[in-house]
mmCIF file of C-alpha atoms in Angstrom:
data_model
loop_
_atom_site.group_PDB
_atom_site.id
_atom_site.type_symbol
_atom_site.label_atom_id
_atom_site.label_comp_id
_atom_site.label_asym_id
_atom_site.label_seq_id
_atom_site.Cartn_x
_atom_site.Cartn_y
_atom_site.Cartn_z
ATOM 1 C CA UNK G 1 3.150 21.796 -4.189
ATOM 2 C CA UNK G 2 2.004 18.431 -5.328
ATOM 3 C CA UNK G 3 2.026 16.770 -1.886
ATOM 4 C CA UNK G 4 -0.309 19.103 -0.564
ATOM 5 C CA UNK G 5 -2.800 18.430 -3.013
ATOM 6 C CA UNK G 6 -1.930 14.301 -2.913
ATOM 7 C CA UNK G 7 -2.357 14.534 0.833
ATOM 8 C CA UNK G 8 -5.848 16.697 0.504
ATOM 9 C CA UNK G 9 -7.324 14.423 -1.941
ATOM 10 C CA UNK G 10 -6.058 11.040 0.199
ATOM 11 C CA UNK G 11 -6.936 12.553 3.591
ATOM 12 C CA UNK G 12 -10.349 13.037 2.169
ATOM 13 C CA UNK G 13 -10.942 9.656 0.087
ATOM 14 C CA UNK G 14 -9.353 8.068 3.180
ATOM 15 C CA UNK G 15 -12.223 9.150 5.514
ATOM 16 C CA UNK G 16 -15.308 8.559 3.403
ATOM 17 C CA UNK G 17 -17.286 5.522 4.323
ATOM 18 C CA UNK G 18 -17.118 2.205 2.384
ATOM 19 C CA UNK G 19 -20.672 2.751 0.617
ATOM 20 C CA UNK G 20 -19.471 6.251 0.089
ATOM 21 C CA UNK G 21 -16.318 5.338 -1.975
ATOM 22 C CA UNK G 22 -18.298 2.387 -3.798
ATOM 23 C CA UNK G 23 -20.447 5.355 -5.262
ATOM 24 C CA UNK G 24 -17.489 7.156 -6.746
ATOM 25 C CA UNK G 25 -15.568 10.453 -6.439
ATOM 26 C CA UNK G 26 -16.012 13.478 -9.274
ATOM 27 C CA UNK G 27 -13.647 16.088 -9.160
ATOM 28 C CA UNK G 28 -13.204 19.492 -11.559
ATOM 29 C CA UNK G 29 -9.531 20.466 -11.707
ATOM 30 C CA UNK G 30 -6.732 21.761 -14.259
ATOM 31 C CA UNK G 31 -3.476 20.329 -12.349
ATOM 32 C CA UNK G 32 -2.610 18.709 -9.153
ATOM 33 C CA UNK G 33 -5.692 18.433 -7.499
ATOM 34 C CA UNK G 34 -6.745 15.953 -10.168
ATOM 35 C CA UNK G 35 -3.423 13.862 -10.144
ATOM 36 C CA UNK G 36 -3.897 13.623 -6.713
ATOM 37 C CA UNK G 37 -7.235 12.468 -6.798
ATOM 38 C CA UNK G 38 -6.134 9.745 -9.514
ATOM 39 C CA UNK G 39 -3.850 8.614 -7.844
ATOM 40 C CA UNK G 40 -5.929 8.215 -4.192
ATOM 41 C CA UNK G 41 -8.927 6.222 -6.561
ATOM 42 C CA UNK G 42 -6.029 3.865 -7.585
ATOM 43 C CA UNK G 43 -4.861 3.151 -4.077
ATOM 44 C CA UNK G 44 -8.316 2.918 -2.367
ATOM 45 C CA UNK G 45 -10.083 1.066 -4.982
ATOM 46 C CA UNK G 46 -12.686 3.655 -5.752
ATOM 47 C CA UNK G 47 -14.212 4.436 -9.608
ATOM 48 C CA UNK G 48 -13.079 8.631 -10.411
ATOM 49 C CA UNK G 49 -14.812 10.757 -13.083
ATOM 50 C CA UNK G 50 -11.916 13.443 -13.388
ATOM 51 C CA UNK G 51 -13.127 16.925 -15.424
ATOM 52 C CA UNK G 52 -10.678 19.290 -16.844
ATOM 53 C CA UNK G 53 -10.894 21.971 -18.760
ATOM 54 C CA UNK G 54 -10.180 22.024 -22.440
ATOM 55 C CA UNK G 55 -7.441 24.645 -21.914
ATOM 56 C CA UNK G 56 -5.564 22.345 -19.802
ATOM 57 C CA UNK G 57 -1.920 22.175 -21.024
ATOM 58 C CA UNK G 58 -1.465 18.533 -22.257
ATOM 59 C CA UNK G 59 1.432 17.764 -19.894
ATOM 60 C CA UNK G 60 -0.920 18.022 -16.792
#
């Protein structure tokens, strides 16, 4: 469910220290795991390096 994996990836961003998030967040994922991460970057101000793999369907 996409709310679990928003709420994972926001729980976590949420928690990391200022000079942690300035660094950046890298994540390796082929669905929700990297929308959610997206979308937490946007909200907290913090620069993400998303990887997926080639075989990810295009509507992901």
């Amino acid at each position: 469910v996409f709310s679990f994996k928003l709420r994972g990836a926001y729980n976590m961003m949420a928690h990391l220290a200022k000079e942690q998030l300035d660094r950046g967040v890298i994540c390796s994922s082929a669905g929700n795991h990297a929308q959610g991460v997206a979308l937490a970057a946007q909200r907290l101000n913090c620069h993400a390096v998303i990887v997926m793999p080639v075989t990810t369907p295009e509507i992901k």
